[in-house]
CSV table of C-alpha atoms (C1' of nucleotides) in Angstrom, one decimal:
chain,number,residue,atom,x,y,z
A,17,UNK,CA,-16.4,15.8,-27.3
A,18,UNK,CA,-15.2,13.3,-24.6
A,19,UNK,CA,-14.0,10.7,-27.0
A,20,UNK,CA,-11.3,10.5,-24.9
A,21,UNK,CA,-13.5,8.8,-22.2
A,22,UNK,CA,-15.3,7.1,-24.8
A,23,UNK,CA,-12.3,5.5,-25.6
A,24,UNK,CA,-10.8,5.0,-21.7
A,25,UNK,CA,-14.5,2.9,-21.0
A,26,UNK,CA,-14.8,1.1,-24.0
A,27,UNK,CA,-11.1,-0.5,-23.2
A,28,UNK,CA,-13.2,-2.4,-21.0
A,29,UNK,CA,-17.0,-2.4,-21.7
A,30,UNK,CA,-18.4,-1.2,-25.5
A,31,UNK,CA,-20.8,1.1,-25.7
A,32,UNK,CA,-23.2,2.1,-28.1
A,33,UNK,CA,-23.9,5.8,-29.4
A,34,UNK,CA,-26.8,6.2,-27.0
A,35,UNK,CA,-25.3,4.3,-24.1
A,36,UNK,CA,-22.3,6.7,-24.2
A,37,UNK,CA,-24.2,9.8,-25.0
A,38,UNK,CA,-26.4,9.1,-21.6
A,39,UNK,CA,-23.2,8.4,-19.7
A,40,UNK,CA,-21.5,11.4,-21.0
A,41,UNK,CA,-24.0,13.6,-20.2
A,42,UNK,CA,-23.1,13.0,-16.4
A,43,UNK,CA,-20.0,14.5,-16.7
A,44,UNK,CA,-19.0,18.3,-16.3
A,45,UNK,CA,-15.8,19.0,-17.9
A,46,UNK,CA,-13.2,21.6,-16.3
A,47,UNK,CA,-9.6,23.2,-16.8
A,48,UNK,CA,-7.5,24.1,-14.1
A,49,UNK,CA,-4.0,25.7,-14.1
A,50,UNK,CA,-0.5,24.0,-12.9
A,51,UNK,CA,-0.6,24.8,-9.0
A,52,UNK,CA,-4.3,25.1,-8.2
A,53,UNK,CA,-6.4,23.2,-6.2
A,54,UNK,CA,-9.1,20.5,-7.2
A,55,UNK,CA,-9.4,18.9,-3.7
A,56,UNK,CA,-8.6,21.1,-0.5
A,57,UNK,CA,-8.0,18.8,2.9
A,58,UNK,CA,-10.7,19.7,5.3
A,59,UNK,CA,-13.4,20.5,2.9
A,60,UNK,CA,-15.8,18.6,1.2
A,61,UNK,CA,-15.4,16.1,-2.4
A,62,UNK,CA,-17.7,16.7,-4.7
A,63,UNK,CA,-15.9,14.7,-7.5
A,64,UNK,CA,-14.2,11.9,-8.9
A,65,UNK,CA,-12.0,12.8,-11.9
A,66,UNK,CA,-11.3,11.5,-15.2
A,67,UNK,CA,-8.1,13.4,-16.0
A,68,UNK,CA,-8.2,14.4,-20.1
A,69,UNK,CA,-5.3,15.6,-20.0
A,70,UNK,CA,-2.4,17.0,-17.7
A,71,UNK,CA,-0.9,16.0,-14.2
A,72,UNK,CA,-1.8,15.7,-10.5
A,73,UNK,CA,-0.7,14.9,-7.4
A,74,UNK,CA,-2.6,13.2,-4.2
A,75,UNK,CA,-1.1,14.5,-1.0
A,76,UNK,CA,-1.4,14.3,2.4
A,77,UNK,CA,0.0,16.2,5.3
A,78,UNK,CA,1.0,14.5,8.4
A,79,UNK,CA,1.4,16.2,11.8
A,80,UNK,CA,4.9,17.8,11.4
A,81,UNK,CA,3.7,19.4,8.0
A,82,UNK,CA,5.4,17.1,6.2
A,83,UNK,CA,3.9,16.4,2.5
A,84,UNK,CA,3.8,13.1,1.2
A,85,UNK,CA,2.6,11.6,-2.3
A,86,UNK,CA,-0.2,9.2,-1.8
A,87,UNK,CA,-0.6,9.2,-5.6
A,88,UNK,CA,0.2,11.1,-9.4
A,89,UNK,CA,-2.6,10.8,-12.0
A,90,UNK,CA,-2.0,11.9,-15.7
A,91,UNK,CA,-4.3,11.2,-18.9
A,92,UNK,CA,-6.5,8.7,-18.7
A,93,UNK,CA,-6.2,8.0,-14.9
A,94,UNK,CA,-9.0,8.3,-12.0
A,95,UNK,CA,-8.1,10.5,-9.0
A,96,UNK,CA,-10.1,11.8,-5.7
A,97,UNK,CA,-9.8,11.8,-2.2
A,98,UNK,CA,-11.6,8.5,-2.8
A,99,UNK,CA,-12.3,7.6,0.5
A,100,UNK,CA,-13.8,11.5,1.5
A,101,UNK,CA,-15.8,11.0,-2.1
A,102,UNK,CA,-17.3,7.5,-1.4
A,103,UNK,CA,-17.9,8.5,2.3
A,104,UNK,CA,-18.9,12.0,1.6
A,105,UNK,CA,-16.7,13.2,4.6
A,106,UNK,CA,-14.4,16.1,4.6
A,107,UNK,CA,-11.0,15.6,2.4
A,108,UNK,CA,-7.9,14.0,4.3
A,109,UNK,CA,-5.9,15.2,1.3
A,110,UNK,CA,-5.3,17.9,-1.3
A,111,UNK,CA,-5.6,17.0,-5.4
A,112,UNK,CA,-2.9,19.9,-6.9
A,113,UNK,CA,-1.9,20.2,-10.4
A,114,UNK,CA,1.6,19.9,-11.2
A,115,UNK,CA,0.8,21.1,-15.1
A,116,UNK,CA,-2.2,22.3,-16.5
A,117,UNK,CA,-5.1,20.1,-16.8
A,118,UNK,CA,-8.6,18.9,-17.9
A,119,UNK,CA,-10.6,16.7,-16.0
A,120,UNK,CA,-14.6,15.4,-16.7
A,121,UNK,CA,-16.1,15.6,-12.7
A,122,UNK,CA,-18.6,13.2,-11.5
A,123,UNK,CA,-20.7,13.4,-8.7
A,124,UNK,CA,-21.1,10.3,-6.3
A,125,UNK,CA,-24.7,10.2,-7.0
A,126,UNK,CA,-23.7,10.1,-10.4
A,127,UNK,CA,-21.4,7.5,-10.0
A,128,UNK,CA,-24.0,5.4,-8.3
A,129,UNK,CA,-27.0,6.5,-10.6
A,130,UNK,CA,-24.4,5.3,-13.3
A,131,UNK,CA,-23.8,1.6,-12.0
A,132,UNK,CA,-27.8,1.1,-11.2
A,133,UNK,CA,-29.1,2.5,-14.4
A,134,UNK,CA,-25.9,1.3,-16.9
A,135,UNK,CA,-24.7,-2.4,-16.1
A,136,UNK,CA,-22.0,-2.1,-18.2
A,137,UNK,CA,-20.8,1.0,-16.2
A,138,UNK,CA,-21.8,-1.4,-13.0
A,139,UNK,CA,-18.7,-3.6,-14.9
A,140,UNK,CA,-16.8,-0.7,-16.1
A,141,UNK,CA,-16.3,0.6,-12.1
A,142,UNK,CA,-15.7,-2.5,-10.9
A,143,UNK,CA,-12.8,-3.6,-13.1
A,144,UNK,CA,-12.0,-0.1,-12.3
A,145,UNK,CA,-11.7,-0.4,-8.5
A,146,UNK,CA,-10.6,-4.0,-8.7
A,147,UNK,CA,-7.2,-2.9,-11.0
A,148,UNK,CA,-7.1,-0.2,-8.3
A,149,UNK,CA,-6.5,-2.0,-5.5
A,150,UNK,CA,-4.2,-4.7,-7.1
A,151,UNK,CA,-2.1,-1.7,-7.8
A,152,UNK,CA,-2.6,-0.8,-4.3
A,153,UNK,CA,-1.3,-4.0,-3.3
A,154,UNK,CA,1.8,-3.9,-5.5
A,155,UNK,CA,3.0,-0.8,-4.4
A,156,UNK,CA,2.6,-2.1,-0.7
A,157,UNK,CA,4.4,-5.1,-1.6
A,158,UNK,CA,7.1,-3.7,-2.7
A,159,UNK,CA,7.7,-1.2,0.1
A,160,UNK,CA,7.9,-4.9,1.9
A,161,UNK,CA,10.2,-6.2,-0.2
A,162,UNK,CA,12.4,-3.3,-2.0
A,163,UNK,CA,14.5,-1.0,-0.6
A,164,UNK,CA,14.7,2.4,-1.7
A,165,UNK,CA,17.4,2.3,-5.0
A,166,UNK,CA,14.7,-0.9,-6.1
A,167,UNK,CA,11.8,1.1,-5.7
A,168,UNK,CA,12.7,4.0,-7.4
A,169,UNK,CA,13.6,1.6,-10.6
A,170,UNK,CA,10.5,-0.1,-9.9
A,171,UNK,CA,8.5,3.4,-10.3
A,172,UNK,CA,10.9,4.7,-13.0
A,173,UNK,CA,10.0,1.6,-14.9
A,174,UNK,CA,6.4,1.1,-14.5
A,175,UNK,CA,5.9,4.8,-15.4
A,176,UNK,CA,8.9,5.9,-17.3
A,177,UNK,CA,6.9,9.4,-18.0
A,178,UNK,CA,6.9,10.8,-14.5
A,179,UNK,CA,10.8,11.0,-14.5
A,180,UNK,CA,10.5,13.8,-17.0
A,181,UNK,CA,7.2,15.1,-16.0
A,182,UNK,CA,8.1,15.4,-12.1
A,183,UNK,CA,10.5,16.8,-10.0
A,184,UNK,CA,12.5,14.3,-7.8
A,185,UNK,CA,11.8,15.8,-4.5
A,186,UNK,CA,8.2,14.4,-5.6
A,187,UNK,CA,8.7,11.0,-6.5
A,188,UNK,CA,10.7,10.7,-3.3
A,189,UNK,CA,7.9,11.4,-1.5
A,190,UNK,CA,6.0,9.0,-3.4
A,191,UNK,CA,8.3,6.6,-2.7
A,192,UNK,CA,8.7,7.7,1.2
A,193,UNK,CA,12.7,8.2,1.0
A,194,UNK,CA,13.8,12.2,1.9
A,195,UNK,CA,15.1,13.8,-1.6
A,196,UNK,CA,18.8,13.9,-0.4
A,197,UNK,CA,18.6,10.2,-0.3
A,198,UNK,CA,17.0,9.5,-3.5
A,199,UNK,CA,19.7,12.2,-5.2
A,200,UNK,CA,22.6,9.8,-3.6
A,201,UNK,CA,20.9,6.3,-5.5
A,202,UNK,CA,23.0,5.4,-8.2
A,203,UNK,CA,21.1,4.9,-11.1
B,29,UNK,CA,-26.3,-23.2,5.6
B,30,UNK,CA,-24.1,-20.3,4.2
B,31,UNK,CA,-26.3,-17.9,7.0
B,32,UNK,CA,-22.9,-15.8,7.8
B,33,UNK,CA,-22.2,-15.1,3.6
B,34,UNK,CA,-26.1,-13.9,3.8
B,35,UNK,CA,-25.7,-12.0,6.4
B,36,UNK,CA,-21.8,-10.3,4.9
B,37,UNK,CA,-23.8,-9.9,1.2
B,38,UNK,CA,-27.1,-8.0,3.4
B,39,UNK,CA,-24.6,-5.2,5.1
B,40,UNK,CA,-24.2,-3.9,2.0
B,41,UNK,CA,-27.4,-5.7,-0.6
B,42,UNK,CA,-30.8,-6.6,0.4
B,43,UNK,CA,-31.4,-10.0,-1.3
B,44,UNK,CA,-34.7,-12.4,-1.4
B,45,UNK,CA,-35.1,-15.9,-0.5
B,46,UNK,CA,-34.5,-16.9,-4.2
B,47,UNK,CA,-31.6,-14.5,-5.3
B,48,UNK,CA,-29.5,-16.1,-2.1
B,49,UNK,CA,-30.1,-19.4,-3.1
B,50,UNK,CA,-29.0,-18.9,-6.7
B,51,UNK,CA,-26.5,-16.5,-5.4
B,52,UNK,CA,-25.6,-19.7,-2.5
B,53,UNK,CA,-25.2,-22.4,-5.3
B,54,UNK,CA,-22.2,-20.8,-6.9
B,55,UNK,CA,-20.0,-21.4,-3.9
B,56,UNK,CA,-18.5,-24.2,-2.6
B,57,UNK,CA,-17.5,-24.7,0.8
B,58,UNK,CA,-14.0,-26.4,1.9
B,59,UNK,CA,-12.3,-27.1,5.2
B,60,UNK,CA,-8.5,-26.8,6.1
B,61,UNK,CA,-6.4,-27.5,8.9
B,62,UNK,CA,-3.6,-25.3,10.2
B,63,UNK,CA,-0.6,-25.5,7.8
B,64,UNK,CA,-2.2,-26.3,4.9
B,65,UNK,CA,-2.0,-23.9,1.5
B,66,UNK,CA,-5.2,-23.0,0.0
B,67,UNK,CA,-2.8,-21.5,-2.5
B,68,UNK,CA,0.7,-22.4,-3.7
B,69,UNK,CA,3.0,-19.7,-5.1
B,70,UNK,CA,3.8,-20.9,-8.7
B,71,UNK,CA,0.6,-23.0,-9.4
B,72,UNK,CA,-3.3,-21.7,-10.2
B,73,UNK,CA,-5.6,-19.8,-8.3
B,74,UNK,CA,-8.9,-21.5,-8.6
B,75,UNK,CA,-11.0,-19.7,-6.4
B,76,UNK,CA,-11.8,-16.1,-4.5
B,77,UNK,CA,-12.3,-17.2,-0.9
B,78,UNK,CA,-15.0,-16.0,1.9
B,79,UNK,CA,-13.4,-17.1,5.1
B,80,UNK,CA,-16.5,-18.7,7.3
B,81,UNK,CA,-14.6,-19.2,10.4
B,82,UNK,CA,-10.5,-19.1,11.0
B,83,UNK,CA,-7.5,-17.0,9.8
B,84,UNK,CA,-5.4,-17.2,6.8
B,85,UNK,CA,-2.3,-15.6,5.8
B,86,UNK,CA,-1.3,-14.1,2.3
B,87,UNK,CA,2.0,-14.4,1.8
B,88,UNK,CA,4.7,-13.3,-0.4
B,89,UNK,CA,8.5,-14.9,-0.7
B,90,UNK,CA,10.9,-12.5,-2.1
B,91,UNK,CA,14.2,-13.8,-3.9
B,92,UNK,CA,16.2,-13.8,-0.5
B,93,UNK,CA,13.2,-16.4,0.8
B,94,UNK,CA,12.0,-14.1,3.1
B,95,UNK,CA,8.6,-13.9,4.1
B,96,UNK,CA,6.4,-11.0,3.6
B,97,UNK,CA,2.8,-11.1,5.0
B,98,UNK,CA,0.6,-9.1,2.8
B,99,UNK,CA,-2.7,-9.9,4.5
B,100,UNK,CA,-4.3,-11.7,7.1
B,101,UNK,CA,-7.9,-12.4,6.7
B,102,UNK,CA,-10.2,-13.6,9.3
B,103,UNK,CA,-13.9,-14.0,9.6
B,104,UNK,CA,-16.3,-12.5,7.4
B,105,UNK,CA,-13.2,-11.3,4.9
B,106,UNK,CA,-12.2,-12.6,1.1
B,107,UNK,CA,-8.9,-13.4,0.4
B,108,UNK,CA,-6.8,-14.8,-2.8
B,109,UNK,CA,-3.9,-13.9,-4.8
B,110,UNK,CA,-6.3,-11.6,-6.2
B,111,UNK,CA,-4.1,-10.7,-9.3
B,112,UNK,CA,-3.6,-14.0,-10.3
B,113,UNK,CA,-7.2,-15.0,-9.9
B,114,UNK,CA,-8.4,-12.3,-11.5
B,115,UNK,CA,-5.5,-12.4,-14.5
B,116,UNK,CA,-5.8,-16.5,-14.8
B,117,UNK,CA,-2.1,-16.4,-14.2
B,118,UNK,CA,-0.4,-18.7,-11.7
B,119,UNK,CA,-0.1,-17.2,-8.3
B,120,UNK,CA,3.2,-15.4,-7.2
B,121,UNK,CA,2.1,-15.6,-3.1
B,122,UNK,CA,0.9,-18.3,-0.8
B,123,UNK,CA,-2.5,-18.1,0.8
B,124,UNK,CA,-2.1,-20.4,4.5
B,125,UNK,CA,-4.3,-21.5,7.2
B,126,UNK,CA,-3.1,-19.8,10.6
B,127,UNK,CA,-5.5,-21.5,12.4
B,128,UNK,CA,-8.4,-24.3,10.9
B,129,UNK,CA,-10.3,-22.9,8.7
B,130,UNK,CA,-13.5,-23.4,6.7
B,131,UNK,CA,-14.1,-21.1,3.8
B,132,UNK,CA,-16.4,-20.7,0.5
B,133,UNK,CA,-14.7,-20.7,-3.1
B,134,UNK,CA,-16.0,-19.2,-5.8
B,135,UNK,CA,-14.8,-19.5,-9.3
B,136,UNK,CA,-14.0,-16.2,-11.7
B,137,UNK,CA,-16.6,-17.6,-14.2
B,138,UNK,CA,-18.8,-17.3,-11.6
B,139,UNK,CA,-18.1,-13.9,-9.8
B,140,UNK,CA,-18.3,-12.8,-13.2
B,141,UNK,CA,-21.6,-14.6,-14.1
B,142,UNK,CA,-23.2,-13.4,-10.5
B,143,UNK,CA,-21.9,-9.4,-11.9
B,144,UNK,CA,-24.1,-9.7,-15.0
B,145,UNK,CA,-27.0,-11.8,-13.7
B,146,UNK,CA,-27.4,-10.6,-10.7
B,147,UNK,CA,-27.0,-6.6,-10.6
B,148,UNK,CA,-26.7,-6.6,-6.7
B,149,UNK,CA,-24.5,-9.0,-6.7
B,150,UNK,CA,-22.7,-6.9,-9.1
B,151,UNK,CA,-23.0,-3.6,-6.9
B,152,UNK,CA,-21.9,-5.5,-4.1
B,153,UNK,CA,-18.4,-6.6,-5.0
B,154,UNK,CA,-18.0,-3.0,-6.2
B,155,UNK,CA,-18.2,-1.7,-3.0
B,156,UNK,CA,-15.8,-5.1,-1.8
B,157,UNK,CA,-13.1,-3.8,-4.1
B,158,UNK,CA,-13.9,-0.2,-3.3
B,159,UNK,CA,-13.4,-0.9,-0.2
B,160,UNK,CA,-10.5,-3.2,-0.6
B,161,UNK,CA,-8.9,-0.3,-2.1
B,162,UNK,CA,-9.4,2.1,0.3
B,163,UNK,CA,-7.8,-0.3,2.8
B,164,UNK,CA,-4.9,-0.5,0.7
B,165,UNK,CA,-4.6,2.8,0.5
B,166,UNK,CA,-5.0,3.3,4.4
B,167,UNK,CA,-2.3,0.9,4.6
B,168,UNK,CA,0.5,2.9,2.0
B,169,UNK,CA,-0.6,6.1,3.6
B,170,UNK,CA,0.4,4.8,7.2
B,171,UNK,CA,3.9,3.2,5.5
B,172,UNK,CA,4.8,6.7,4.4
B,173,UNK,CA,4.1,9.0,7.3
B,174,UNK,CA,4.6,6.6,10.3
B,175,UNK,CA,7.6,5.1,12.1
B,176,UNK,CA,7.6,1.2,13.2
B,177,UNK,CA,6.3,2.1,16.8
B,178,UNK,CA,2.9,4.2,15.6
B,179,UNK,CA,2.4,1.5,12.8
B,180,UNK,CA,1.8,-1.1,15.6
B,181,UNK,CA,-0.5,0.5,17.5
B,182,UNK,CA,-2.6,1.4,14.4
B,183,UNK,CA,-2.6,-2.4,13.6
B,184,UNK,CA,-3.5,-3.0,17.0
B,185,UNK,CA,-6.1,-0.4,17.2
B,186,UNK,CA,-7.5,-1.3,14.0
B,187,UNK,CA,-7.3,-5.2,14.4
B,188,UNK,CA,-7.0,-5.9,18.2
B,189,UNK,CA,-8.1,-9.8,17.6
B,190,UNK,CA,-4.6,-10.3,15.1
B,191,UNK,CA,-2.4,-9.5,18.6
B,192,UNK,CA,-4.2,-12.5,20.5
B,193,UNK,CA,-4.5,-15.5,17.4
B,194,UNK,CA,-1.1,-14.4,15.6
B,195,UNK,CA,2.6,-14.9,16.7
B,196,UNK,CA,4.6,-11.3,16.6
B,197,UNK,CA,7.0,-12.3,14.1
B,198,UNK,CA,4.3,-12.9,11.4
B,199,UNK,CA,3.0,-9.0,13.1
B,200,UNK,CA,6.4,-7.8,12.3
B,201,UNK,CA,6.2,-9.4,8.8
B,202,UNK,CA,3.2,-7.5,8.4
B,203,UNK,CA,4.3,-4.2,9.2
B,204,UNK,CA,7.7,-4.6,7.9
B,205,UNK,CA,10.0,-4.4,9.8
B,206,UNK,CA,12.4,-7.5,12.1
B,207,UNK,CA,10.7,-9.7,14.7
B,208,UNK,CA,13.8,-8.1,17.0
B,209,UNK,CA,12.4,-4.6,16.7
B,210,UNK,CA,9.2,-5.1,16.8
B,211,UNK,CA,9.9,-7.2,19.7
B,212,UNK,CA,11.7,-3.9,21.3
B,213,UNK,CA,8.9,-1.7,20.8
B,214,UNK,CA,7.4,0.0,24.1
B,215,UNK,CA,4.1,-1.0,24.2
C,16,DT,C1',10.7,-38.3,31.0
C,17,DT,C1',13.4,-36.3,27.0
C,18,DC,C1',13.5,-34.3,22.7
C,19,DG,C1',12.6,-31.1,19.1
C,20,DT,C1',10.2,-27.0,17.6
C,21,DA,C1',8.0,-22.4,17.8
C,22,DG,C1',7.7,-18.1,19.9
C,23,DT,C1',9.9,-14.5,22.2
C,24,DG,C1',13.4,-11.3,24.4
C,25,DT,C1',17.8,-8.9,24.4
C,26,DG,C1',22.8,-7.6,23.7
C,27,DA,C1',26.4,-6.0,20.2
C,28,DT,C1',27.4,-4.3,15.9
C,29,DA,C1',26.5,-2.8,11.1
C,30,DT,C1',24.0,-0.1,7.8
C,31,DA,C1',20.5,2.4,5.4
C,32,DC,C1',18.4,6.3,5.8
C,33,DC,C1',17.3,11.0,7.8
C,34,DT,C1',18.4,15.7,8.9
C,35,DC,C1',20.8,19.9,8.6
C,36,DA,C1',23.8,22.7,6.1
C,37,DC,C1',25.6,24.7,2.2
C,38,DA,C1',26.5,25.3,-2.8
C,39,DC,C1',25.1,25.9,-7.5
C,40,DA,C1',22.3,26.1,-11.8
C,41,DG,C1',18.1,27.5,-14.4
C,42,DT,C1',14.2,30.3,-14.8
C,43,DA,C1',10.9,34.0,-14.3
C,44,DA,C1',9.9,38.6,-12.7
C,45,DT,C1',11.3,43.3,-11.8
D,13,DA,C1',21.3,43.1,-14.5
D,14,DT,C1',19.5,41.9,-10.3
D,15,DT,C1',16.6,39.4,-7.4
D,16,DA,C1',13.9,35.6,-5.9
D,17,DC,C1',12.6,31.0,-6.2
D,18,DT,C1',12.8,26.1,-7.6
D,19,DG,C1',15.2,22.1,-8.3
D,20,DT,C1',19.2,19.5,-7.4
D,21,DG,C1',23.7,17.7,-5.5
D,22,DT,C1',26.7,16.6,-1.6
D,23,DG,C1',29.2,16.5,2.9
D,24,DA,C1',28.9,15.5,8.1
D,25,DG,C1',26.8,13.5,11.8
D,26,DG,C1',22.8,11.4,14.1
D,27,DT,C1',19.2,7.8,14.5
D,28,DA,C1',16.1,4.0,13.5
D,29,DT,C1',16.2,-0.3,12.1
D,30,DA,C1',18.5,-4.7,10.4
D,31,DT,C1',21.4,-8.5,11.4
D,32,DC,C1',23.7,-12.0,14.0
D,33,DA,C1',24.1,-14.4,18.2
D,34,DC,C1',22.4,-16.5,22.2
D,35,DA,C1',19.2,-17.6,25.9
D,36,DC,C1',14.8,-18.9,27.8
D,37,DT,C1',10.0,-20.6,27.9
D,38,DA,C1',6.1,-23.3,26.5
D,39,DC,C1',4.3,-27.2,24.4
D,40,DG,C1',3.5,-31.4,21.7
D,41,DA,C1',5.5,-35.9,20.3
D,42,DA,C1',8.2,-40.0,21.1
DNA sequence: TTCGTAGTGTGATATACCTCACACAGTAAT
DNA sequence: ATTACTGTGTGAGGTATATCACACTACGAA
């Protein structure tokens, strides 16, 4: 069923039959449509997400209403408010579809139940969160660094997909320029 | 002897007399004096560092040779080029004393050997690089919905010790934008 | 003392980017 | 066929910030 997952984890950690089947059967599986909601700001996270298959974006609202992309996540990618999840506090952000999409949902005490009872998920997690924040760290080096013509071929080339999978007016507000300026780059 | 990493591992993992000693014999502890490079862009990254007492800089040179301060870490923090510890690779940033500094090293053979011998050692560092994430994230959220002004007084607000034991320009470095503006800032 | 260096402030000008406005194409619903 | 909506491009003008230049202070070394 999730071989999917099976196959995401075991990138990293192998599993046995049994050792998957038991970490499997923490995960509920669910479909939502392009524009709905997995995470609404101001209310509570119940999950992280595996996404199976499809497209989201991370975003969060400042003051003056204006959106901006803290994150995309296709197949194969973990997504969540991830500090309202880990802190079971009410979201900060929104998790939207931009296509249709299947996720596997796992509860925080499942997450932790996972890395007491599972070593190897203990591992799997932390390689996990330790790739995460190096990617963190990238992106914030290069808003240091680049300006905004180098950043968009910077995202364009570490992720080549989203250019056909997202409208521009998104990935210029992942990138933090407006959409008129990221039109005007030459590229 | 290492009383302070006791006390930074026990916020977060309860640990006996013996698992801190075994835990405590896989560090070693080094002194520095201001100036000197605990790492060297272009050469390898030994060690993930628990700073004791002091402040370090992580620092990044683009191609134009200007200086980008990705981190500062002070007391009771870990620092490193974390990529190229963690990948083996040779370091692309500079990690510098600010002020003398006495940390503990630890090799990747051994974070890794304390993940799979000792399993709170193991949860531990996953809520570090949780964390670490989180941080990160903070810090790419603030990049994309505030203006120079707002971004100093969350750094100040956040970090109030940085404004007394760090010159402005390596502030301005931090936050990215010119020593002049940040310097014109009404605060 | 005198010198060099690090840290900071400030004026003048340049430039990257934002904002507002409008136009136009593609698509889905009526 | 008409309408509404989304996505995109582009001009004009405004603003935040960068860059360059210079001045001033504090401080340690010779």
């Amino acid at each position: 069923m999730h071989q999917i997952l099976r196959e995401h984890i075991e990138k990293i950690v192998p599993l046995t039959d049994d050792e998957f089947a038991f970490v499997a059967s923490h995960f509920i599986s669910k479909k939502y449509k392009k524009h709905q909601f997995l995470i609404q700001e101001g209310e509570a996270v119940k999950y992280h997400y595996f996404v199976v298959s499809g497209l989201l974006k991370l975003v969060y609202t400042d003051d003056t209403v204006k959106q901006h992309i803290v994150s995309f996540a296709m197949e194969d990618w973990w997504e969540s408010d991830f500090y309202a999840f880990y802190t079971q506090t009410e979201a900060t952000m929104s998790l939207v579809c931009l296509e249709d999409t299947e996720v596997l949902c796992l509860t925080l005490g499942d997450y932790k139940k996972l890395c007491n009872d599972v070593p190897k998920m203990n591992r799997f997690f932390l390689e996990k969160a330790n790739f995460g924040f190096l990617g963190a760290q990238r992106r914030i080096i290069s808003s240091l660094t680049s300006n905004s013509q180098e950043r968009y071929e910077q995202l364009l080339e570490q992720y080549p997909a989203l250019f056909q999978r997202v409208p521009k007016s998104l990935l210029a507000a992942y990138l933090g320029v407006s959409r008129e300026t990221l039109s005007r780059l030459s590229s």
